Coordinates of C-alpha atoms and ligand atoms in Angstrom, one line a residue:
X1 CA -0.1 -54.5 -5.7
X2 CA -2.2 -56.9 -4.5
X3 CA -6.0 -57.2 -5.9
X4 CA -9.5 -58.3 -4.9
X5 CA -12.8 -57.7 -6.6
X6 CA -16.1 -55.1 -6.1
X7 CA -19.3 -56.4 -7.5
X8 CA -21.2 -53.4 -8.6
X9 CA -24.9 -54.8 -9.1
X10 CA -26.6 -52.5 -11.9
X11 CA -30.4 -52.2 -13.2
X12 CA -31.7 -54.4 -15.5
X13 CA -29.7 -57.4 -13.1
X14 CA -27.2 -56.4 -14.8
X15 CA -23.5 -56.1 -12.9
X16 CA -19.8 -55.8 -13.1
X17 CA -16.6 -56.6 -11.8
X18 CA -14.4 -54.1 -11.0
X19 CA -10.9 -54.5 -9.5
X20 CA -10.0 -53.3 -6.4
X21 CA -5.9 -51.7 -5.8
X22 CA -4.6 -51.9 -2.6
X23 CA -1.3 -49.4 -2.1
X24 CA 1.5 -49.5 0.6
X25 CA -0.7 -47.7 3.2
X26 CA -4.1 -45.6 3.4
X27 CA -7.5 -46.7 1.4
X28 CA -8.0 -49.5 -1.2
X29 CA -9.5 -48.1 -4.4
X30 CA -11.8 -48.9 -6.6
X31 CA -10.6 -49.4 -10.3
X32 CA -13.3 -48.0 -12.0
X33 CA -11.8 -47.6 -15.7
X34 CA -14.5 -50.1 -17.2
X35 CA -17.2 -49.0 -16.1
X36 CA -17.9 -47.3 -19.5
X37 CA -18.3 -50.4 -21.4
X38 CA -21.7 -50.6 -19.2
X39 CA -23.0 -47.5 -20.2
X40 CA -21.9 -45.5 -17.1
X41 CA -19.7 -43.1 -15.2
X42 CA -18.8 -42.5 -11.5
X43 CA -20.4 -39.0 -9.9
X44 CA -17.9 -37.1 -7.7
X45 CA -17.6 -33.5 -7.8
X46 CA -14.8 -32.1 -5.7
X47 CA -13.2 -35.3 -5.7
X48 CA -14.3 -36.1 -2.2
X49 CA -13.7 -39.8 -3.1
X50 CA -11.9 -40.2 -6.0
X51 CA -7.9 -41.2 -6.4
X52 CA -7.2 -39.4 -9.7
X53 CA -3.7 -41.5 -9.6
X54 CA -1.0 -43.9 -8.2
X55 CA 1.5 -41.7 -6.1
X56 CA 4.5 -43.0 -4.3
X57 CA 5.5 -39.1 -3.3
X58 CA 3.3 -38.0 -0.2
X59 CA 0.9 -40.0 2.1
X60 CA -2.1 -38.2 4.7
X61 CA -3.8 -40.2 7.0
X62 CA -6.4 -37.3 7.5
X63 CA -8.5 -39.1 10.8
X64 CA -5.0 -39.6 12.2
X65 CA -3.6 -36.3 11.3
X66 CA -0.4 -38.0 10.0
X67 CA 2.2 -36.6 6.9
X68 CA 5.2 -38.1 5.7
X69 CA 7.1 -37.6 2.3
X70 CA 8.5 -41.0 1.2
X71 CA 7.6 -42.3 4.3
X72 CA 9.1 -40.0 6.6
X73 CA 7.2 -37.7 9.4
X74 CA 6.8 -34.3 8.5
X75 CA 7.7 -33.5 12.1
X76 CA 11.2 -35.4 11.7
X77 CA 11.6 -33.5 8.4
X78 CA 10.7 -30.2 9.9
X79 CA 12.5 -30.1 13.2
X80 CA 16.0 -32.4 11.5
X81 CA 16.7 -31.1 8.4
X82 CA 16.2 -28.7 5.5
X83 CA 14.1 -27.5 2.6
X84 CA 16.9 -28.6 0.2
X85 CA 17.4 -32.1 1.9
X86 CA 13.2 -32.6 1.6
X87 CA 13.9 -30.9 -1.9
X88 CA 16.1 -34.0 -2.7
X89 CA 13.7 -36.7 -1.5
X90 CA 10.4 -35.2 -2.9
X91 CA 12.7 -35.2 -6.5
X92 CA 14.6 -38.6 -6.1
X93 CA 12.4 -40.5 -3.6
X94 CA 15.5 -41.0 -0.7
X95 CA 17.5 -38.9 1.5
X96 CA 20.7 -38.0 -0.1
X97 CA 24.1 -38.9 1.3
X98 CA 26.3 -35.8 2.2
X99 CA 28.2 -36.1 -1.2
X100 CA 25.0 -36.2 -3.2
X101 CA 23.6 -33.5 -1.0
X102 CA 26.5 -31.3 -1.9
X103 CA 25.6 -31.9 -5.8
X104 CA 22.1 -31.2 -5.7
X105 CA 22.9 -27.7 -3.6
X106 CA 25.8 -27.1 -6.0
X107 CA 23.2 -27.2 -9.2
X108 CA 20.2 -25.1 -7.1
X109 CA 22.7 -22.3 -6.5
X110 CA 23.7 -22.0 -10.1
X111 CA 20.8 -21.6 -11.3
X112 CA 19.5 -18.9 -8.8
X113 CA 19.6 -16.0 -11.0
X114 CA 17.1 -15.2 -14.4
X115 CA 17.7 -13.8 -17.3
X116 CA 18.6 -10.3 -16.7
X117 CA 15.9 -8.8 -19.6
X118 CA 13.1 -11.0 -17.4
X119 CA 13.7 -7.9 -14.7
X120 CA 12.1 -5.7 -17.7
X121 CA 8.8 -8.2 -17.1
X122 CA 8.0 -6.1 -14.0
X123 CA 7.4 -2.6 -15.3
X124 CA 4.9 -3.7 -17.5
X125 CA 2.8 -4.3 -14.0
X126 CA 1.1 -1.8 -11.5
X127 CA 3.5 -0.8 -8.0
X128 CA -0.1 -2.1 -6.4
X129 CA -0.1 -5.3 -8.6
X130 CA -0.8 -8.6 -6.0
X131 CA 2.4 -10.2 -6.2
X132 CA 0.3 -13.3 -7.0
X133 CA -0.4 -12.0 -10.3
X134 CA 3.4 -10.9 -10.8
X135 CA 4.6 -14.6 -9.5
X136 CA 1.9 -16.1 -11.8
X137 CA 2.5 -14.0 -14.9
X138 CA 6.6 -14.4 -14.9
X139 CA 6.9 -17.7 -14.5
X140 CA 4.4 -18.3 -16.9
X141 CA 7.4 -16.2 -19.4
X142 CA 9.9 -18.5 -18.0
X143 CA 9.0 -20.3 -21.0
X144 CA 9.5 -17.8 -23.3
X145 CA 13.4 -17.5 -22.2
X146 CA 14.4 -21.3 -21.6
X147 CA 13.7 -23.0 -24.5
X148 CA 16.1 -25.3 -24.3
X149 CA 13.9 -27.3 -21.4
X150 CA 10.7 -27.5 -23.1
X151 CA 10.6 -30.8 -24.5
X152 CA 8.6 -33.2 -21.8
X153 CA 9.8 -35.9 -23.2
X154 CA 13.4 -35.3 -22.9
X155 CA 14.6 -36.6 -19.5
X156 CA 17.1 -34.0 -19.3
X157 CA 14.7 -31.2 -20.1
X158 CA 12.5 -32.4 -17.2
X159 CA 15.8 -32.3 -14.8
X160 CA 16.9 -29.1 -16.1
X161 CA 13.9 -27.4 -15.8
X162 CA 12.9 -28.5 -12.3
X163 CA 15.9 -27.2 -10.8
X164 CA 15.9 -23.7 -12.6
X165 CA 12.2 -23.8 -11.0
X166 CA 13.4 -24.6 -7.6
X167 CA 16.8 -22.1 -8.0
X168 CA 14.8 -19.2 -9.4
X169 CA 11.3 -19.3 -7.5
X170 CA 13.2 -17.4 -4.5
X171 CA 14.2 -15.3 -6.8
X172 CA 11.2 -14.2 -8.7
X173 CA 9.0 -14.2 -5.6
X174 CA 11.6 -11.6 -3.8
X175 CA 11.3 -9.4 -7.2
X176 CA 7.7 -9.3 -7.1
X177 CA 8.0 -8.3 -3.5
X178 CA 10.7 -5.2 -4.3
X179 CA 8.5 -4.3 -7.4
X180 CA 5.6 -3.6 -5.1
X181 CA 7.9 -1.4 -2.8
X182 CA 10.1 0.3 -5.0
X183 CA 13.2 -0.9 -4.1
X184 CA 15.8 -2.1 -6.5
X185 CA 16.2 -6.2 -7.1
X186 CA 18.4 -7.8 -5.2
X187 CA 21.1 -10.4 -7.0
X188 CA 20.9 -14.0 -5.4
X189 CA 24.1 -14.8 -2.8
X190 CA 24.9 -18.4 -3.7
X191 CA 27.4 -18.0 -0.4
X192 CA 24.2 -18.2 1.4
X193 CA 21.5 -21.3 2.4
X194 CA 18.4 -21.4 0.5
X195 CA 16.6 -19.5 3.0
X196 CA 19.0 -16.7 3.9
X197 CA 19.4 -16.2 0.1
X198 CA 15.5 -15.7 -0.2
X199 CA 15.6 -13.2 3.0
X200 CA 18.4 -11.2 1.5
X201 CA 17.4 -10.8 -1.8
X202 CA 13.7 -9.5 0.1
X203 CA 15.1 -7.4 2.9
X204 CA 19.1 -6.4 2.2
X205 CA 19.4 -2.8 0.3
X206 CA 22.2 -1.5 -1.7
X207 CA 22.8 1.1 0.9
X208 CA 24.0 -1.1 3.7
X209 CA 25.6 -5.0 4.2
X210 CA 22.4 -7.4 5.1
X211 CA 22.9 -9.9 8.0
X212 CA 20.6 -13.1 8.2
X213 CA 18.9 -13.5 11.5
X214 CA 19.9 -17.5 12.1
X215 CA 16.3 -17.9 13.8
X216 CA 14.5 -16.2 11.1
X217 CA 16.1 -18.6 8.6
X218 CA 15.5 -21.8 10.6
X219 CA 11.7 -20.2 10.4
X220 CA 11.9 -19.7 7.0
X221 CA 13.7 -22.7 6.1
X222 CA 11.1 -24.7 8.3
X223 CA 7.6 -22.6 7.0
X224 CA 9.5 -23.9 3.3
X225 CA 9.8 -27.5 4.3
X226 CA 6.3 -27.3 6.0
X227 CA 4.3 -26.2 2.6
X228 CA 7.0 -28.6 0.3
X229 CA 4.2 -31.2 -0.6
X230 CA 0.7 -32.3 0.1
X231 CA -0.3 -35.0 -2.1
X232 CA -3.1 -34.4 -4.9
X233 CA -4.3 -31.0 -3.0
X234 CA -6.5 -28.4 -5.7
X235 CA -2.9 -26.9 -7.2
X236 CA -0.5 -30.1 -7.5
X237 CA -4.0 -31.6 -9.2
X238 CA -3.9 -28.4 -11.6
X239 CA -0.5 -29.0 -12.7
X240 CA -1.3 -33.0 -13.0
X241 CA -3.9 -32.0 -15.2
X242 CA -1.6 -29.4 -17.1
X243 CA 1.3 -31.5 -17.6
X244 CA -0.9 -34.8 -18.9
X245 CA -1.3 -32.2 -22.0
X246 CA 2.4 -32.0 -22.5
X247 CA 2.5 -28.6 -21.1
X248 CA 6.1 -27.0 -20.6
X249 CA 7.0 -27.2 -17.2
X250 CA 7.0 -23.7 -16.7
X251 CA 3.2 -23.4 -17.7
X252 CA 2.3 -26.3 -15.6
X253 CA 4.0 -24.0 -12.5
X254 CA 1.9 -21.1 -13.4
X255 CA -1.3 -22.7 -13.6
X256 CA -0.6 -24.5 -10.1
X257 CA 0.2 -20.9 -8.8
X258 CA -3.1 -19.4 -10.2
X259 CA -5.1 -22.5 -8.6
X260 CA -2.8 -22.1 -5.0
X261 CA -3.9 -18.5 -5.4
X262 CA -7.7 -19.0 -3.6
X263 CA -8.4 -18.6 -0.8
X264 CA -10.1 -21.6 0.0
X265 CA -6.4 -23.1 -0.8
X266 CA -3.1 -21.2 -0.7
X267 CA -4.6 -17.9 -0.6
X268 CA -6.1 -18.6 3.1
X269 CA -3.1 -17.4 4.9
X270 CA -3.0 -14.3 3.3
X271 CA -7.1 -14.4 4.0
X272 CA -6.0 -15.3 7.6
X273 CA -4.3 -12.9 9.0
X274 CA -6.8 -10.5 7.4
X275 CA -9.2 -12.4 9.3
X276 CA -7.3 -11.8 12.4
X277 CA -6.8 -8.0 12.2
X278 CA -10.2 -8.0 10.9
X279 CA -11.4 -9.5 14.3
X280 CA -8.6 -7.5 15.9
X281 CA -9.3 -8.0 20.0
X282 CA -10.0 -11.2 21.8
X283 CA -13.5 -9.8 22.8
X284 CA -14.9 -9.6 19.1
X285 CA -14.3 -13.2 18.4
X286 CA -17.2 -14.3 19.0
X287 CA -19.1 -12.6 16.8
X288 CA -16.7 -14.0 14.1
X289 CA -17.6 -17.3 15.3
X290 CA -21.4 -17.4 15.2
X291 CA -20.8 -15.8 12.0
X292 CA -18.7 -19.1 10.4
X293 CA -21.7 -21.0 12.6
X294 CA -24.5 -18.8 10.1
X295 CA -25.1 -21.0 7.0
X296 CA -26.7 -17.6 5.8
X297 CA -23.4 -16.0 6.2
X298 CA -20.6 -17.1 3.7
X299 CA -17.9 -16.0 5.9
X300 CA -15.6 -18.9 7.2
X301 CA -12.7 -19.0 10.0
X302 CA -9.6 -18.7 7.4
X303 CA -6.8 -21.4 8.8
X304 CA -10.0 -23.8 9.8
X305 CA -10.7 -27.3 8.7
X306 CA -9.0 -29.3 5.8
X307 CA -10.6 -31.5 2.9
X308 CA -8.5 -34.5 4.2
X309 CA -7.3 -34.0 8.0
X310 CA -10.7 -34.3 10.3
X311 CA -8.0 -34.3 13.2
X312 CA -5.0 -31.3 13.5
X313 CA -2.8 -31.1 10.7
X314 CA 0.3 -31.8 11.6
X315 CA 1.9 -29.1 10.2
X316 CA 0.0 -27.0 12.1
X317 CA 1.9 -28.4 15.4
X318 CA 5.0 -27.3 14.6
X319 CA 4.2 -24.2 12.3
X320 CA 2.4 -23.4 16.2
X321 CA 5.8 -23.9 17.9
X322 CA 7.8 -21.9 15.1
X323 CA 5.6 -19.2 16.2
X324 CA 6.5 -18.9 19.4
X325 CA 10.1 -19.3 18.9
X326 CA 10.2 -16.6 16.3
X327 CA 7.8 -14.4 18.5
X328 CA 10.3 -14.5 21.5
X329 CA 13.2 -14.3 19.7
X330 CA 12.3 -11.4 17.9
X331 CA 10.8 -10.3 21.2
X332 CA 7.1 -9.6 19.7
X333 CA 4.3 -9.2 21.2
X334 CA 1.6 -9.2 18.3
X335 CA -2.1 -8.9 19.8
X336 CA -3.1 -11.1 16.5
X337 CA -1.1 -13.7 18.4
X338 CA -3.3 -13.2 21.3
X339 CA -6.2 -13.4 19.6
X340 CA -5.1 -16.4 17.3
X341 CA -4.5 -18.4 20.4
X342 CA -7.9 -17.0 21.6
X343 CA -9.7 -18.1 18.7
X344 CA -7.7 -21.7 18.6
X345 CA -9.1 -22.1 22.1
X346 CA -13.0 -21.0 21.7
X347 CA -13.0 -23.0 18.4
X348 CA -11.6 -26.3 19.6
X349 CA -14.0 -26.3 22.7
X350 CA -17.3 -25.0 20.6
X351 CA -19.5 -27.6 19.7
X352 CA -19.9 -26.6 15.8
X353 CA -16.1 -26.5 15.0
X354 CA -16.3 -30.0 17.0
X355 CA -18.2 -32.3 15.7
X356 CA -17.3 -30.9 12.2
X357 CA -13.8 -31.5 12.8
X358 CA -12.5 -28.3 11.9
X359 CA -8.9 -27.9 13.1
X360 CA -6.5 -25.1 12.7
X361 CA -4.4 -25.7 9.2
X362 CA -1.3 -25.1 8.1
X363 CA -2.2 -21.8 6.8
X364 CA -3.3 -20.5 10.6
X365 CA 0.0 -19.9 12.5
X366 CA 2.1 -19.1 9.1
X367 CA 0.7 -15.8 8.7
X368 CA 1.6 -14.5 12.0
X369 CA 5.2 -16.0 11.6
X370 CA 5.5 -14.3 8.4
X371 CA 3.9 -10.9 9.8
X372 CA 6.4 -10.9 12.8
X373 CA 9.8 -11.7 10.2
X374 CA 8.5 -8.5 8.3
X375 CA 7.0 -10.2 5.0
X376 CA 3.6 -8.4 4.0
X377 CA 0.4 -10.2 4.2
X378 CA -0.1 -10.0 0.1
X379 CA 3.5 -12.0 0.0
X380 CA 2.1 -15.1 2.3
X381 CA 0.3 -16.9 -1.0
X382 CA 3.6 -16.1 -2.6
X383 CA 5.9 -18.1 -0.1
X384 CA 3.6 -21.2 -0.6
X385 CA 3.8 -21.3 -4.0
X386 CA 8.1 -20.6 -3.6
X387 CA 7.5 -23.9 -1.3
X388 CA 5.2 -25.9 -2.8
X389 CA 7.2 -25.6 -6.9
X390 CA 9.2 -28.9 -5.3
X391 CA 6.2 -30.6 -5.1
X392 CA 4.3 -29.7 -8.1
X393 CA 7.4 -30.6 -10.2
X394 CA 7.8 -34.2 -8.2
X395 CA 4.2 -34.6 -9.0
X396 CA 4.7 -33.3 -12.3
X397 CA 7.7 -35.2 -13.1
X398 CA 6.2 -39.1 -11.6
X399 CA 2.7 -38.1 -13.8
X400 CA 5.5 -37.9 -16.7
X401 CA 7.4 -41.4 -15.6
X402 CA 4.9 -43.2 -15.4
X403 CA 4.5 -45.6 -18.4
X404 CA 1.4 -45.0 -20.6
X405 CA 0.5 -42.1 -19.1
X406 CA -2.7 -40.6 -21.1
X407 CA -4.0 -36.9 -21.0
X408 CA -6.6 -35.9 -18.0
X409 CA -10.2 -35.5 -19.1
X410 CA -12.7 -36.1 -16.7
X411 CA -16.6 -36.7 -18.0
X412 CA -19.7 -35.1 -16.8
X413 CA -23.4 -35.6 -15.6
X414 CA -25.2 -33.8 -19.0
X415 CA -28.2 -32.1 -17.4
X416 CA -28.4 -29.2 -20.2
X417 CA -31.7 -29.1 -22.9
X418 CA -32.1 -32.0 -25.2
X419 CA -32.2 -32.3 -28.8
X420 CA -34.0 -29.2 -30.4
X421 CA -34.1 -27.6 -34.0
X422 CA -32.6 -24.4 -34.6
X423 CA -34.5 -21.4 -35.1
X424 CA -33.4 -19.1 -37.6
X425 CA -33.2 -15.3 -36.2
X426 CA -36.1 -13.8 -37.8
X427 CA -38.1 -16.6 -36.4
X428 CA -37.2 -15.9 -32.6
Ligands
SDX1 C1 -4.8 -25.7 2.2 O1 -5.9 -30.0 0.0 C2 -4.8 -29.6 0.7 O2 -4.0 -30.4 1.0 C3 -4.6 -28.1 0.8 C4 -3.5 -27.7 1.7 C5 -2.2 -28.0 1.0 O3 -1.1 -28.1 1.7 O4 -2.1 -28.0 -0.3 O5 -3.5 -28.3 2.9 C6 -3.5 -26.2 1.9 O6 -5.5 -25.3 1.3 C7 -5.4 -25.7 3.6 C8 -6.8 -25.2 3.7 C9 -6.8 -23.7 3.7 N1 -8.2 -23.1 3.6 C10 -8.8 -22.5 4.6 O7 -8.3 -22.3 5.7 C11 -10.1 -21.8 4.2 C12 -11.2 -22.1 5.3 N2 -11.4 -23.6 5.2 C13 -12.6 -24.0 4.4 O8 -12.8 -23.2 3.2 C14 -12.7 -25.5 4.2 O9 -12.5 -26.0 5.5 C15 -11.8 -26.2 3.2 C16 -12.0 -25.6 1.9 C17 -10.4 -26.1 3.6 C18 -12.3 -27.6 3.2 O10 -13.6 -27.6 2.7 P1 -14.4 -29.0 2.4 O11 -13.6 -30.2 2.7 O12 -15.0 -28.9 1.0 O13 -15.5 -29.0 3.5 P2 -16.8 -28.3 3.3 O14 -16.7 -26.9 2.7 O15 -17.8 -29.2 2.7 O16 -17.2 -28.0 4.9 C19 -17.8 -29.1 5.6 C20 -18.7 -28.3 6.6 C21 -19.6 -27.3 6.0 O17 -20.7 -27.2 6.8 P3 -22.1 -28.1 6.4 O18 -22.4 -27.7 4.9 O19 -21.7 -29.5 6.6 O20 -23.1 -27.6 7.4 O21 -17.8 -27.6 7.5 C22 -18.1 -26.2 7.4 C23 -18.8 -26.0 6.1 O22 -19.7 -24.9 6.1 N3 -16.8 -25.5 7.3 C24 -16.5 -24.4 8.0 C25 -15.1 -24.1 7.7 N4 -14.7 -25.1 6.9 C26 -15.7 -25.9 6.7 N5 -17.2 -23.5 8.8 C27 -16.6 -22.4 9.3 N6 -15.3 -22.1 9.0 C28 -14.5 -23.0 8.3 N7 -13.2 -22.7 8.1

């Protein structure tokens, strides 16, 4: 990569050199590594301007609302091909040919059922136990039963372990759904695609065959594809911090799962569609919005505004469209629809939401696709973190192949009491 050079002028005319990265697209940044040597760090809490590393995986062009994995649209990806196929790329950095396509799919679908004794996991939990917890807790014990893909430094540990993730995340996330209903698991179907094996194994009984809708998978498959990858976002950042420990893969996954979980992330289109039945008719909505205008009032529009896009996120277009299809062809009228489109409307015209770019997200339309294909609102944060294990472990695995890769420990701004004596007890 090419370089050129910041001079940082310092007190005491003192200054530095610092070298500046450019990458194949987006912002230059600042190498700011040495700065140490001068007696100082960098201040940037939240991260609002801080490249934690070199990535080659995702790229967001926030003012122009653009998303590509390995340099291809996420519309192209979302409306021409599958989760598996993005699956591939995210992993291996190109679109596979048909032959290594076959391979990959071959490998996901034997590995799509668990260990029969982790079923026993479950009864340890509450029926009313948020399947967040469940999700978070088992695969978290994934570790605890695949010990032969623990080492990080083993190539073939990472490979094995990323695709039992991938195969058994559908799998896991549909037992966590039939725990909290009552109903007994249902075994994966590798005759099936990825999606319609995830929809069986959440909606087919033992009392009756289960047919796949073909829409509701092409929804599903897309909603999948759609919340795949999103570059250095609060959870993929979680498991980039978990891994440079030399965390087991399977821990790294639960700790991005318990950061995906809020609802400022992940958890906002569970928070969503709450949001929307909370509001429930077009004519309360703007209460809702002077309240999201009330700096006094911590309430927010869930499925608003994004750290990165200040334009519409482009997964928001076609999640919108998805809706729509699904809608008709399930021939649905939800009012939440109504009053979601509603709602888009007044807050894309109203000055606040305006000039503080706050767009609808991808977490805005999902929730009413889910709703309408029959998956329960405390399931939503559960079908992103199903989606998003490919991108964790690509993030997870490039931290890991990169050469002289250290452990992540950020420093701080010490503001706490200075030096002091102690005082013995009997002296206080
Ligand atoms: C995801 O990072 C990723 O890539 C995440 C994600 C992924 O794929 O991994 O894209 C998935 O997490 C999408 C975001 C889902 N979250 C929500 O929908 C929750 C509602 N949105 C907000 O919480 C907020 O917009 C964030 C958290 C998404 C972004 O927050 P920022 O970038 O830290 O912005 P901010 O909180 O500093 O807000 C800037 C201003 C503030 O007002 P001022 O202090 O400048 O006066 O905008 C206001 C905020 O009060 N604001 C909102 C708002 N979001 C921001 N006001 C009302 N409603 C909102 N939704």
């Amino acid at each position: 990569m090419a370089e050129h050079i910041a001079k940082l002028e310092l007190p005491n005319n003192d200054s530095i050199d610092l070298p500046v990265k450019q990458g194949s697209a987006g912002f230059d940044v600042i190498d700011i590594s040495k700065l140490g040597s001068k007696g100082y760090f960098t201040f940037d809490p939240g991260f609002l301007a801080t490249a934690s590393c070199e990535s080659a995986i995702t790229y967001i062009d926030g003012a122009k609302g653009i998303l590509t994995h390995r340099g291809y649209p996420i519309y192209e990806l979302a409306t021409q091909t599958s989760y598996l196929d993005v699956c591939y790329l995210l992993l291996n950095g190109e679109l596979p040919t048909k032959a290594q396509y076959q391979a990959f799919e071959s490998m996901v679908k034997n590995h799509t059922m668990v260990n029969e004794q982790l079923a026993d996991f479950f009864s340890g939990f509450r029926r009313d136990a948020h399947p967040m917890a469940m999700l978070c807790g088992v695969t978290g014990a994934l570790s605890a039963f695949y010990q032969d893909s623990l080492d990080v430094n083993d190539v073939k540990h990472r490979e094995i372990a990323a695709f039992r993730l991938i195969s058994k995340m559908p799998t896991i996330a549909a037992m966590c759904y039939k725990y909290s209903v009552g109903q007994p698991f249902v075994y994966p179907r590798n005759d099936l695609s990825y999606a319609g094996n995830f929809l069986s194994m959440m909606f087919a009984v033992p009392c009756e065959p289960y047919k796949v809708n073909p829409v509701v998978e092409k929804a599903m498959d897309r909603i999948f594809v759609l919340h795949a990858d999103h570059e250095q976002n609060a959870s993929t950042s979680t498991v980039r911090l978990a891994g440079s420990s030399g965390a087991n893969p399977f821990a790294c996954i639960a700790a991005g799962i318990a950061s995906l979980w809020g609802p400022a992330h992940g958890g906002a289109n569970e928070a969503c569609l709450e949001m929307l039945e909370e509001i429930g008719s077009v004519e309360r909505i703007p209460e809702f919005i002077a309240r999201a205008k009330d700096k006094d009032d911590p309430f927010r529009l869930m499925g608003f505004g994004h750290r990165v896009y200040k334009n519409f996120d482009p997964r928001a277009k076609v999640m919108r469209e998805t809706c729509h299809e699904v809608l008709d062809e399930l021939n649905v009228q939800d009012p939440l629809l109504d009053v979601a489109m509603e709602l888009e409307r007044i807050a894309l015209e109203d000055e606040y939401f305006v000039s503080k770019k706050l767009y609808p997200n991808v977490d805005f339309y999902s929730g009413i696709i889910m709703k309408a294909i029959g998956i329960p609102t405390s399931m939503f944060t559960v079908l992103f973190a199903l989606s998003r294990t490919v991108g964790w472990i690509a993030h997870w695995k490039e931290m890991l192949d990169q050469p002289g890769h250290k452990i992540s420990r950020p420093r701080q701004l010490y503001t706490g009491a200075e030096d002091r004596d102690f005082i013995a007890l009997d002296k206080r």
